[in-house]
Tab-separated table of C-alpha atoms in Angstrom:
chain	number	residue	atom	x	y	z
A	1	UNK	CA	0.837	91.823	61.348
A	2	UNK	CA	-0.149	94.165	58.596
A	3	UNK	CA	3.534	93.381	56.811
A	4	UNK	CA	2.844	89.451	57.702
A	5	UNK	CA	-0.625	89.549	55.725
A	6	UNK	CA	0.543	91.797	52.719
A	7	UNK	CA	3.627	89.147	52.580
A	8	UNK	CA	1.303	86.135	52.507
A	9	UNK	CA	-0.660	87.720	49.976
A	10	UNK	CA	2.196	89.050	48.028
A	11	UNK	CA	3.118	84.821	48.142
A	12	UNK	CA	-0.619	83.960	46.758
A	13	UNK	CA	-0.387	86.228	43.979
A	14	UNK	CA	2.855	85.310	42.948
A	15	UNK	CA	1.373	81.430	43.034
A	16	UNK	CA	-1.362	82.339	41.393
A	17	UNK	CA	0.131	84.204	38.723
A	18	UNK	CA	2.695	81.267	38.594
A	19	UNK	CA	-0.324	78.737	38.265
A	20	UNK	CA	-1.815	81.344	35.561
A	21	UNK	CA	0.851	82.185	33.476
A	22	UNK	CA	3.134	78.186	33.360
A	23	UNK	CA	0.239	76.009	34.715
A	24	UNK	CA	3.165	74.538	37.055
A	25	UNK	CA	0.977	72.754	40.026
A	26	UNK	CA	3.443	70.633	42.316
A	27	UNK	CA	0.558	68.553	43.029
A	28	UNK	CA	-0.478	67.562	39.755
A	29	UNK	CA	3.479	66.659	38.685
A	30	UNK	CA	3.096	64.180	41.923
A	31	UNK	CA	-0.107	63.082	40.768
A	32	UNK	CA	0.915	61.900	36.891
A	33	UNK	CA	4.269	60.997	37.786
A	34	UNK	CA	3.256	57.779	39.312
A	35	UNK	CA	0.655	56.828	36.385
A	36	UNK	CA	3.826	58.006	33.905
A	37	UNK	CA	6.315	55.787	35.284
A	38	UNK	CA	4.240	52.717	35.710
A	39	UNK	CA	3.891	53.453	31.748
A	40	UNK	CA	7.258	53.770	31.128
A	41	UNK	CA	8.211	50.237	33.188
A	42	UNK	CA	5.799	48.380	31.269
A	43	UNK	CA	7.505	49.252	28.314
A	44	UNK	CA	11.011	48.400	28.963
A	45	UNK	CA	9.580	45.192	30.999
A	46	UNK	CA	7.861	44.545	27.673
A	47	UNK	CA	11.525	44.737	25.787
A	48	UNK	CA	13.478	43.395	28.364
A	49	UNK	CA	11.110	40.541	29.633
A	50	UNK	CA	7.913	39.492	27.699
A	51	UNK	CA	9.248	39.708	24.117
A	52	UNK	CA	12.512	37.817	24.915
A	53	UNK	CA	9.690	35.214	25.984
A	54	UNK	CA	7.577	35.700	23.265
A	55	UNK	CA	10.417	34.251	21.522
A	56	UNK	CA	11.160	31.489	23.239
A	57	UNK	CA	8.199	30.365	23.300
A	58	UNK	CA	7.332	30.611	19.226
A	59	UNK	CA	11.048	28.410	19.426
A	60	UNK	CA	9.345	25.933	21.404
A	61	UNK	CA	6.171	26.389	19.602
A	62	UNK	CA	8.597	24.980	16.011
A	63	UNK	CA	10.030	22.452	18.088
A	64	UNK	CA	7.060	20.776	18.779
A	65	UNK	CA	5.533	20.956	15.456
A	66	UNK	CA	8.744	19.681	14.355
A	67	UNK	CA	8.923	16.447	16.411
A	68	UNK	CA	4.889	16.014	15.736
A	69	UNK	CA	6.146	15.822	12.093
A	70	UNK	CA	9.318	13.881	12.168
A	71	UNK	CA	7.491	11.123	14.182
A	72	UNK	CA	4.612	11.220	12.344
A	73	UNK	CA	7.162	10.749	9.004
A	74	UNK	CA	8.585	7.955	10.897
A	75	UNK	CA	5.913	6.433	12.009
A	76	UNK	CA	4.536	6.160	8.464
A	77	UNK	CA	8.140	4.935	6.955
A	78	UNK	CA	7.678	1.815	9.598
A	79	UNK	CA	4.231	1.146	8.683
A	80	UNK	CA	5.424	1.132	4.465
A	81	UNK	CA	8.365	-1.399	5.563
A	82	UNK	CA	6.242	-3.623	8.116
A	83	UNK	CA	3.614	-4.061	5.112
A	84	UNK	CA	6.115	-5.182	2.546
A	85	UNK	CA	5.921	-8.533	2.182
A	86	UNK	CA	8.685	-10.461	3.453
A	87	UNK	CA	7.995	-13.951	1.714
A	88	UNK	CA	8.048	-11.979	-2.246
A	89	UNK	CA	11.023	-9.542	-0.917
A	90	UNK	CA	13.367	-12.953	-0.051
A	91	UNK	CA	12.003	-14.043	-3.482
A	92	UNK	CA	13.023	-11.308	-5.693
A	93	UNK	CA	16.160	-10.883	-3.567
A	94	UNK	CA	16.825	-14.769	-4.322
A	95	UNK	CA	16.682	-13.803	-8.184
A	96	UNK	CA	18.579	-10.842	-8.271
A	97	UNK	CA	21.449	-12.788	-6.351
A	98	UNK	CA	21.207	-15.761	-8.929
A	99	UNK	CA	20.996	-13.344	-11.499
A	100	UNK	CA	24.173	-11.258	-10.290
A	101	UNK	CA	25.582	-13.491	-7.628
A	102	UNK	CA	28.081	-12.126	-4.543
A	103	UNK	CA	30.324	-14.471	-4.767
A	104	UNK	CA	32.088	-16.731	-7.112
A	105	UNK	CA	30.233	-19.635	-6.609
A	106	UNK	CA	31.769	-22.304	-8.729
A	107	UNK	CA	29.015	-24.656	-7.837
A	108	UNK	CA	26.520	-22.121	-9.847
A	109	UNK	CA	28.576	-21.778	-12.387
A	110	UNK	CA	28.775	-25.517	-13.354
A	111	UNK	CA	25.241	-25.664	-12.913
A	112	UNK	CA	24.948	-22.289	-15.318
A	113	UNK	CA	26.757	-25.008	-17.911
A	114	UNK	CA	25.206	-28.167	-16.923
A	115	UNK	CA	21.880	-27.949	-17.423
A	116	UNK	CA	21.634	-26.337	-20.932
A	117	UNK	CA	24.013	-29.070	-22.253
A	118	UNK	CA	21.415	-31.573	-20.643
A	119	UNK	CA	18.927	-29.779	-22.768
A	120	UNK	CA	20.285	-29.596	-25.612
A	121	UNK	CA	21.618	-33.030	-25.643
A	122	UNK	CA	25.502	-31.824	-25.589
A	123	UNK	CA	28.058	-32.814	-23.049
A	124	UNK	CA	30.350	-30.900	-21.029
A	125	UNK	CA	33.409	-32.267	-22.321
A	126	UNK	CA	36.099	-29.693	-20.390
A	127	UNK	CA	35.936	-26.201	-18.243
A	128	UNK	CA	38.395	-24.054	-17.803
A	129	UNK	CA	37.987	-21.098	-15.408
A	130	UNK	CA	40.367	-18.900	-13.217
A	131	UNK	CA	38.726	-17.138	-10.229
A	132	UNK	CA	40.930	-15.019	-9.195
A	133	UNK	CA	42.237	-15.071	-5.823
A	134	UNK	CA	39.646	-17.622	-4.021
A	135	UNK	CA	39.849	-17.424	-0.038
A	136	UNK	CA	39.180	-21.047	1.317
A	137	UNK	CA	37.553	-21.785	4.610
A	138	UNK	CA	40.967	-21.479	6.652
A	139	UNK	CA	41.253	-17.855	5.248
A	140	UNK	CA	44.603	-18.849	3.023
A	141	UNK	CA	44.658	-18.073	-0.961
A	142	UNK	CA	43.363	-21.049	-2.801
A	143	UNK	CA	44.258	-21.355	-6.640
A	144	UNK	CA	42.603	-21.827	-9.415
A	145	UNK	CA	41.521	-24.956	-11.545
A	146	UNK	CA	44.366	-24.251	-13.519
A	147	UNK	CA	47.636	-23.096	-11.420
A	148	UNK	CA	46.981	-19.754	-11.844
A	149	UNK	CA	46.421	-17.143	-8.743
A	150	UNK	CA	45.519	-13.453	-9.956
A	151	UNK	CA	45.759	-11.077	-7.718
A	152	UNK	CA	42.678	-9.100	-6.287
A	153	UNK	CA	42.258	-6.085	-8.217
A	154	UNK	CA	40.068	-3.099	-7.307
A	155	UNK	CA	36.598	-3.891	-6.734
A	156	UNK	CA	34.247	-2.974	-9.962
A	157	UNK	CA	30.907	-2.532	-9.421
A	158	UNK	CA	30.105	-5.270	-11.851
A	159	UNK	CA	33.275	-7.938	-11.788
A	160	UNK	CA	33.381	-10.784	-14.892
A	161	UNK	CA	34.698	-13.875	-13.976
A	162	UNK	CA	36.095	-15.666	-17.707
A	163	UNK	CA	35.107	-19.745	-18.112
A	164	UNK	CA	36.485	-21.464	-20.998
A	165	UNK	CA	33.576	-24.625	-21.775
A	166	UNK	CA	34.005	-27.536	-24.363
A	167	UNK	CA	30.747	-29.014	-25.478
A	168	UNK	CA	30.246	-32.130	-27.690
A	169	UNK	CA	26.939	-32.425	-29.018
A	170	UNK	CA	24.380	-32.440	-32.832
A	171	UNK	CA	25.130	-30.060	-34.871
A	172	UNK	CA	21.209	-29.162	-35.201
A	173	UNK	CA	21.611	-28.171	-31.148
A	174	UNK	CA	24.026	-25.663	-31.360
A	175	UNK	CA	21.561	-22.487	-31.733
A	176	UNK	CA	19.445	-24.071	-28.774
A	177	UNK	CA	22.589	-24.476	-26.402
A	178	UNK	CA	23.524	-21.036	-26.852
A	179	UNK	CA	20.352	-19.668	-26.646
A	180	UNK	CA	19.709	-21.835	-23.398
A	181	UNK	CA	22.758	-20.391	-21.965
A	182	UNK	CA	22.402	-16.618	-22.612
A	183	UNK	CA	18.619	-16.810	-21.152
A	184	UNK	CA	19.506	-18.735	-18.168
A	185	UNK	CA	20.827	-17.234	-14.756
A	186	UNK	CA	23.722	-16.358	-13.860
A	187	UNK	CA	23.846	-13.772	-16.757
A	188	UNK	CA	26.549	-14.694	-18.449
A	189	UNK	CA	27.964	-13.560	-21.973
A	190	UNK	CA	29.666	-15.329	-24.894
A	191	UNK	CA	32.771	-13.728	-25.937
A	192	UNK	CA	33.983	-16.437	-28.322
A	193	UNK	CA	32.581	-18.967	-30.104
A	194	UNK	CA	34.534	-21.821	-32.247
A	195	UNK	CA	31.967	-24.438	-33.720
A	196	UNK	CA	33.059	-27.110	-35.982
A	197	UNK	CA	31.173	-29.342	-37.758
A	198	UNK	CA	32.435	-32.788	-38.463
A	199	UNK	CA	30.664	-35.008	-41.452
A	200	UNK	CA	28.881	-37.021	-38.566
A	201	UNK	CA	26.539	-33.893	-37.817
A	202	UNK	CA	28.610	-33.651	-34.624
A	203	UNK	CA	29.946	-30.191	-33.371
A	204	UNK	CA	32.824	-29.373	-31.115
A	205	UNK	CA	31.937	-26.370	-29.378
A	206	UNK	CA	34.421	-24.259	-27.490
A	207	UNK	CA	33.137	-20.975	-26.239
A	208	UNK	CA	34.965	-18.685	-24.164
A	209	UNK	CA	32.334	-17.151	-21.560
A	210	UNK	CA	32.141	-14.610	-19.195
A	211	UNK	CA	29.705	-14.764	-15.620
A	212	UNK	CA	28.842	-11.641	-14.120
A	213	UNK	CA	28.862	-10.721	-10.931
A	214	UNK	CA	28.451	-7.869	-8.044
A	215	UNK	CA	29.593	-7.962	-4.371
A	216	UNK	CA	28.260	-4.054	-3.956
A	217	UNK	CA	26.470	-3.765	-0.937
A	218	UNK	CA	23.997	-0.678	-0.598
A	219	UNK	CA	25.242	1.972	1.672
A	220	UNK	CA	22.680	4.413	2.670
A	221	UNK	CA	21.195	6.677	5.918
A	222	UNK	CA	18.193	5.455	7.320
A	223	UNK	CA	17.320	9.114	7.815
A	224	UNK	CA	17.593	10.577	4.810
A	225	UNK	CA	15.752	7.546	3.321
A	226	UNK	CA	12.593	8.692	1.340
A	227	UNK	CA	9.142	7.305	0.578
A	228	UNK	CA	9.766	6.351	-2.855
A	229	UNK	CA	13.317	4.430	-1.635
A	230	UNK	CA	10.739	2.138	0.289
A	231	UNK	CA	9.247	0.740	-2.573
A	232	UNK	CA	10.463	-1.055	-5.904
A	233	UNK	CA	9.717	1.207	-8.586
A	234	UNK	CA	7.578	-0.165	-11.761
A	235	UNK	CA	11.422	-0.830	-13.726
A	236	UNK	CA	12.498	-2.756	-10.838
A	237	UNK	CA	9.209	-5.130	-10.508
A	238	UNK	CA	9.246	-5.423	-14.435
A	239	UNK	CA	12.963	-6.563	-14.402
A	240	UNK	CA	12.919	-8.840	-11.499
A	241	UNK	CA	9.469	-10.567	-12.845
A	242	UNK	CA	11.761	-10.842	-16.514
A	243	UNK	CA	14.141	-12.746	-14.375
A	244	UNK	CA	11.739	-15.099	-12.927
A	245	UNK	CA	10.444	-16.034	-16.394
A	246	UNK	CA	14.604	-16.948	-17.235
A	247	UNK	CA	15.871	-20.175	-16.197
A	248	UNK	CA	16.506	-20.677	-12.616
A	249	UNK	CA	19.743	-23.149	-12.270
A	250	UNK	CA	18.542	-26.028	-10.326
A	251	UNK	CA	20.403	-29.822	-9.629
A	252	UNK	CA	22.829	-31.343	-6.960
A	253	UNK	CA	25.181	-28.146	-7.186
A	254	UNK	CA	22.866	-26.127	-5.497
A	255	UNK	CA	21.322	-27.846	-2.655
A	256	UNK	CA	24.155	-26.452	-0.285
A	257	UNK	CA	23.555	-23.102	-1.535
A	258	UNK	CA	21.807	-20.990	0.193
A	259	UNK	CA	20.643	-17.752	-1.687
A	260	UNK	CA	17.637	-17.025	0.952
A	261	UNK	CA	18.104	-14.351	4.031
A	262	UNK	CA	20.626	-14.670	5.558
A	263	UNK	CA	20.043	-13.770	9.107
A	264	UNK	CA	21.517	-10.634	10.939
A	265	UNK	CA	24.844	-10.766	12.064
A	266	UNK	CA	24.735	-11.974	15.928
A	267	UNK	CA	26.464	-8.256	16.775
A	268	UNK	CA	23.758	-6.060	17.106
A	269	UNK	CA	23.217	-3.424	14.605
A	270	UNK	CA	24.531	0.352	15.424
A	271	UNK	CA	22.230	2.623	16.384
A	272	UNK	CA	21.817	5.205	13.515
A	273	UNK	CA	20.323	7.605	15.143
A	274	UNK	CA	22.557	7.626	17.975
A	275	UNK	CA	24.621	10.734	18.756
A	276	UNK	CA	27.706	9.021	19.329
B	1	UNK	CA	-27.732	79.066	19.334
B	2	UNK	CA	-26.583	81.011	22.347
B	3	UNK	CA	-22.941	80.166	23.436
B	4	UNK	CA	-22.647	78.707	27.012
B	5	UNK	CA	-21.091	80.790	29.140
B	6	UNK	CA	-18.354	79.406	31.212
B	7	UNK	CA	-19.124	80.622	34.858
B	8	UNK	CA	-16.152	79.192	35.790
B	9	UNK	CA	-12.552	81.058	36.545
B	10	UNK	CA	-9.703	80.694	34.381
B	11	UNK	CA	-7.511	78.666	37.305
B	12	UNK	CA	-10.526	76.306	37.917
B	13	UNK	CA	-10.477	75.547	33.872
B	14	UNK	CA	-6.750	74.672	34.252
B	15	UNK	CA	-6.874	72.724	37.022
B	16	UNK	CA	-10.199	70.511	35.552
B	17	UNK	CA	-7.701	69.878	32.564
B	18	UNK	CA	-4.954	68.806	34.587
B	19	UNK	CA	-7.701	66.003	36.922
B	20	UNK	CA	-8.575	65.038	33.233
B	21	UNK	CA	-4.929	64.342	32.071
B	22	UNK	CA	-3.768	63.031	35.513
B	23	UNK	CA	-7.118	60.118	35.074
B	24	UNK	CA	-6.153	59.410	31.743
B	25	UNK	CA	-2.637	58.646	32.447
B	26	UNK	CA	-3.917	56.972	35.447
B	27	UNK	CA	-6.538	54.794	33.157
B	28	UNK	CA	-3.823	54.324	30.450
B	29	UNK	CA	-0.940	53.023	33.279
B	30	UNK	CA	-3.617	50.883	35.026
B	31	UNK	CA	-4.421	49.105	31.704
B	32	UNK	CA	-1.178	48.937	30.583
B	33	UNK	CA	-0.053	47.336	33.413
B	34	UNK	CA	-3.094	44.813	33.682
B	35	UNK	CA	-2.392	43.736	29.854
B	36	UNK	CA	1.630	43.329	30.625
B	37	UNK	CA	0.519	41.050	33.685
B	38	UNK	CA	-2.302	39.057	31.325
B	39	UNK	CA	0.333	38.195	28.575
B	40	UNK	CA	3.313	37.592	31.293
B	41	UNK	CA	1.048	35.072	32.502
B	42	UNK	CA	-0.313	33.956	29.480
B	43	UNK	CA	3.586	33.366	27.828
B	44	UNK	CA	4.854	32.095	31.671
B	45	UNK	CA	1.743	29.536	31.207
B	46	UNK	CA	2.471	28.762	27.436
B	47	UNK	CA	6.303	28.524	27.941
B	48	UNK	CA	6.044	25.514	30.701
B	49	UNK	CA	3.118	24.095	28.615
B	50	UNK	CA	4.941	23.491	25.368
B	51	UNK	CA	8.301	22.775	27.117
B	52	UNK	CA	6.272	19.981	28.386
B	53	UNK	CA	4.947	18.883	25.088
B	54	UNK	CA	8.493	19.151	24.034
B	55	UNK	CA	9.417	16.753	26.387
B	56	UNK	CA	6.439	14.589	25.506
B	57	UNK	CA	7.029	14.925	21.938
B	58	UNK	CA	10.643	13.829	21.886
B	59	UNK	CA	10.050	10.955	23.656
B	60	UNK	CA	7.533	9.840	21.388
B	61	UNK	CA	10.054	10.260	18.468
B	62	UNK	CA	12.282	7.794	19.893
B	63	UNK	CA	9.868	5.343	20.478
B	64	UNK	CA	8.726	5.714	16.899
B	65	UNK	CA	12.706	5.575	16.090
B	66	UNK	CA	12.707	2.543	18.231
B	67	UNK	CA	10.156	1.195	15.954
B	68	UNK	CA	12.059	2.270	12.545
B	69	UNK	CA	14.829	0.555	13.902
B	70	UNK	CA	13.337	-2.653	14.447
B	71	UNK	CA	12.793	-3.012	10.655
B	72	UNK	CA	15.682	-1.700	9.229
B	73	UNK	CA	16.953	-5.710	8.437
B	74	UNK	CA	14.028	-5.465	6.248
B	75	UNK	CA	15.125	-2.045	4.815
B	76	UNK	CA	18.605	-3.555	4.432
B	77	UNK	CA	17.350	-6.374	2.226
B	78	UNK	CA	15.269	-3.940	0.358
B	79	UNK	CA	18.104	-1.712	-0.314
B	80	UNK	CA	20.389	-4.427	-1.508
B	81	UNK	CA	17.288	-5.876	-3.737
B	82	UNK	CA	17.520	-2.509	-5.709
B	83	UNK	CA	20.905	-2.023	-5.582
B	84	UNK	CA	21.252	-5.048	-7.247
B	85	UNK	CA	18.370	-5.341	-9.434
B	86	UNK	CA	19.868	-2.211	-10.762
B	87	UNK	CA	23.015	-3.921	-11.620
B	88	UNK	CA	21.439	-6.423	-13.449
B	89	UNK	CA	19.744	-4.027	-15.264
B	90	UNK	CA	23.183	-2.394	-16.441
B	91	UNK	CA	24.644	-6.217	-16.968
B	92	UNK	CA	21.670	-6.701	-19.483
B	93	UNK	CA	21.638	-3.696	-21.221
B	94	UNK	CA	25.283	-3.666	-21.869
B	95	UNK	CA	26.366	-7.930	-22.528
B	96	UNK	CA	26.188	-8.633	-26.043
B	97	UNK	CA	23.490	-11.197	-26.978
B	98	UNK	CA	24.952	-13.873	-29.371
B	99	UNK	CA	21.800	-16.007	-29.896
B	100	UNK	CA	19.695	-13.579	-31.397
B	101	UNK	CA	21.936	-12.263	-33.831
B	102	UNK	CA	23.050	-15.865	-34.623
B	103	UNK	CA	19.619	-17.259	-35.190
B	104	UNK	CA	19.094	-13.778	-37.924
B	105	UNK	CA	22.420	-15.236	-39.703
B	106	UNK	CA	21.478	-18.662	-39.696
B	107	UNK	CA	17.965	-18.030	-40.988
B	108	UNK	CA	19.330	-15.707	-43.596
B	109	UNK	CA	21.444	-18.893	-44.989
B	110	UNK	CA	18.324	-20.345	-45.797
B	111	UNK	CA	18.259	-23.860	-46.649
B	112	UNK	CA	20.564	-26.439	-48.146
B	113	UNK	CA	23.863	-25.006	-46.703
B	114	UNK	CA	26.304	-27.393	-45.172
B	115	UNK	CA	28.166	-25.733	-42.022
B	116	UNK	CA	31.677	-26.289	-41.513
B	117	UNK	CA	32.235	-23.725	-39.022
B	118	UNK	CA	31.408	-21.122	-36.751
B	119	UNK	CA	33.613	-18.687	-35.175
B	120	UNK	CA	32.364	-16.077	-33.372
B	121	UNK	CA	35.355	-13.121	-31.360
B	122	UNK	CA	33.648	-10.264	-29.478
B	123	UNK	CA	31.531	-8.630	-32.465
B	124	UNK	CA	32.667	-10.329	-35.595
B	125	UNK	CA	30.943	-13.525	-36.703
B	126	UNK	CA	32.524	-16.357	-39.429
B	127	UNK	CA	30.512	-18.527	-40.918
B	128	UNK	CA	32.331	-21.250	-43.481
B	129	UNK	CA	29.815	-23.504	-45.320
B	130	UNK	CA	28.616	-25.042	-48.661
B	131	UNK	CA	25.624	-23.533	-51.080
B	132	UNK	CA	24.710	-26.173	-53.654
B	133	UNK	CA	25.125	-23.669	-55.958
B	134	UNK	CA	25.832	-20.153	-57.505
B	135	UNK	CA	21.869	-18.701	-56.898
B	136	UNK	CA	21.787	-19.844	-53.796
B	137	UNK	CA	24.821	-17.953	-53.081
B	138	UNK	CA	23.292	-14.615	-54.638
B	139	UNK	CA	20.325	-15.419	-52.773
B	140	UNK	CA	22.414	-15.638	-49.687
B	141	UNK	CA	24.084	-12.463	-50.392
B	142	UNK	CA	20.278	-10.373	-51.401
B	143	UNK	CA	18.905	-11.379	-47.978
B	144	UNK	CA	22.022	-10.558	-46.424
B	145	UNK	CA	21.739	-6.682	-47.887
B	146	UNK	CA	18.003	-6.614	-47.037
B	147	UNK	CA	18.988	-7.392	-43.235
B	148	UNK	CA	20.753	-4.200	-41.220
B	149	UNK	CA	23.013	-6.864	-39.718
B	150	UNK	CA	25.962	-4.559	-39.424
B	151	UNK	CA	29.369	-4.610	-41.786
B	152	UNK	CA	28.848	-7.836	-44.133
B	153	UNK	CA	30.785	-9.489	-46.406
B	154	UNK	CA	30.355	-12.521	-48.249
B	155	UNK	CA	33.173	-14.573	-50.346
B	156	UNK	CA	33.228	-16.812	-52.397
B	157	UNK	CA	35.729	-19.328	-51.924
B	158	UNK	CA	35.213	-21.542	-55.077
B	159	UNK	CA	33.507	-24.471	-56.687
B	160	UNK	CA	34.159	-27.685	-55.557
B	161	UNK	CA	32.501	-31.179	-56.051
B	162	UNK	CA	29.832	-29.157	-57.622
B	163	UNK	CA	29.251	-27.380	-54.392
B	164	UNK	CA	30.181	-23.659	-53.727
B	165	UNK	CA	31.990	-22.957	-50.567
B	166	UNK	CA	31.566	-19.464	-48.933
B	167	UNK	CA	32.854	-17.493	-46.238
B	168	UNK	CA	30.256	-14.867	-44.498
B	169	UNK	CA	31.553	-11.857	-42.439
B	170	UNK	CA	29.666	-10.058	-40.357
B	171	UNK	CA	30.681	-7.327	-38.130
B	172	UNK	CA	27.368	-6.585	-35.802
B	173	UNK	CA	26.484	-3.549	-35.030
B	174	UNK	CA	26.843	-2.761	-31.521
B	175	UNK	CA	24.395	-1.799	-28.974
């Protein structure tokens, strides 16, 4: 008993001098571990888990804002386009196609001639003119007024189509029938001129003449399109309302010709924006 | 100031340190662990929220694409206005005018000349006429000088029937 007691307390001391000299309390290391490790998983949840989602959702965050400002843009580019008006757009698109014209339209061309000879009291006494390579309505080659067929070349931007013109007229008219002709549309130029005057103030006039014109078609993206592409710039509205103080070719060669809208082709436009 | 006197043992000290350390650990875990739950809930709740506005967001953008799309004839016609007002721009900057530089010439002949012919090849005009005489022709030729016509050259061809033929060169300038 007595060996039993001094072993007990020979246990105490040792646990007390144990507690006294290294603190070490078995109960207190189960008591902090708990509060230690629930520390140390919210940390690594925090790395492994929430920030990962932090991310994604400051991705999602851009997204949005994004697609709030892309339709927005959109939405805006529409409104610019739906208030343009359509009536003065098919106007100025009329001018700038008798100005340049797409095609060669003979019927403008004699028109071009016609009606400052009328004016100036001269007569068209002969044309000469070689289109080039002239597809008729069946699709086959078609030559010229004179025998010849060139062949298509590459496209220019700007193409010249030569006319050769014989007027007959008063010698006093000749200034006036040129001037008529260069301020007219189609824009044309004068390459050569050979006037002669006879004793009867009349003048033989041959001039050797070149008509302009463009079959360029804009290419762009709808996407990429900007604010100031939705609008004619202050150059372009000064230009086109210079054209529509020039003369305008008018008479029985025209009245087939249609230089207004033409309507959408029946296929339906692409999709631009479609992935495919 | 007397010190206080710590009645109590050295092992009871200890220990009181170690039930401080053991609550703040416990305080710190327990808030730690409420904030990680807040913000998982708060980014769970976020995450759905703006994957729905996503959602909602990119079907308005096709609608308003939808609506771009209905006017792009109109854009078309727009494009191809300034395409080709720029064209004509370039067409009338670069043709050669004839009429205003022929009007200058004929003005400068002043009056009395008889025509016989014009001829006129790319940039070089001829003009053949009749002065009704040799002042006139000097004349001709002073107000020809005066004018920055371009290269100019003025013969004379000779006296006949009392009249004075001449031929005038000019070589315009170009653009």
């Amino acid at each position: 008993m007595k060996k039993k007691e001094e072993k007990s307390r020979g246990k105490a001391q040792i646990t007390t001098l144990k507690t006294v000299s290294l603190g070490y309390n078995p109960s207190f290391v189960k008591k902090i571990g708990l509060p230690v490790l629930g520390i140390v998983f919210v940390f690594t949840a925090c790395i492994v888990l929430l920030f990962p989602q932090i991310k994604q959702v400051k991705k999602s965050w851009e997204l949005n804002q994004q697609l709030i400002k892309e339709r927005k843009i959109f939405l805006q580019k529409a409104q610019l386009i739906a208030s343009l008006d359509e009536e003065k757009l098919r106007e100025n698109a009329r001018l700038a196609l008798l100005a340049l014209p797409k095609e060669k339209e003979i019927s403008l061309i004699l028109a071009a001639l016609k009606q400052p000879s009328q004016q100036t009291n001269f007569y068209l006494e002969e044309m000469e003119f070689n289109l080039g390579e002239v597809v008729s309505a069946t699709g086959s080659a078609v030559s010229s007024g004179k025998g010849k067929v060139s062949k298509s070349k590459k496209t220019k931007k700007i193409e010249q189509v030569p006319v050769k013109a014989t007027f007959i007229g008063q010698r006093r008219n000749l200034f006036s029938l040129i001037e008529e002709l260069e301020k007219g549309l189609p824009l044309l130029a004068i390459q050569n001129l050979e006037a002669r005057f006879s004793q009867e103030q009349q003048t033989k006039v041959e001039l050797s003449l070149v008509f302009f014109m463009s079959t360029q078609q804009a290419s762009y993206n709808p996407q990429k399109i900007t604010f100031a592409d939705l609008t004619l710039s202050d150059k372009e509205e000064a230009l086109l309302r210079q054209l529509g103080k020039m003369r305008i070719p008018t008479g029985e060669f025209l009245h087939q010709q249609d230089f207004s809208h033409r309507p959408a082709p029946s296929s339906p436009r692409e999709n631009p924006f479609s992935p495919y | 100031m007397t010190e206080a006197i710590n009645l109590l043992p050295e092992k009871s000290k200890l220990q009181l340190k170690q039930l401080e350390t053991i609550r703040k650990v416990r305080l710190t875990a327990i808030v730690m662990l409420a904030g990680f739950l807040f913000f998982s809930l708060l980014t769970v709740g976020l995450k759905f929220y703006l994957q729905r506005q996503v959602a909602i967001n990119k079907r308005k953008l096709a609608e308003s694409r939808d609506q771009f799309i209905r006017y792009l004839g109109k854009l078309d016609e727009l494009q191809n206005l300034r395409l080709r007002t720029k064209l004509v721009a370039q067409t009338m900057e670069r043709r050669f005018l004839l009429s205003p530089r022929l009007k200058k010439v004929l003005d400068l002949l002043g009056e009395g000349v008889s025509l016989e012919y014009i001829d006129f090849k790319g940039d070089q005009l001829e003009v053949r006429g009749v002065l009704p005489d040799l002042s006139s022709l000097a004349e001709m030729e002073r107000r020809l000088l005066q004018e920055n016509l371009g290269e100019v050259q003025l013969e004379n061809l000779g006296i006949s029937e009392g009249k004075l033929s001449f031929l005038l060169k000019v070589k315009f300038l170009s653009r």
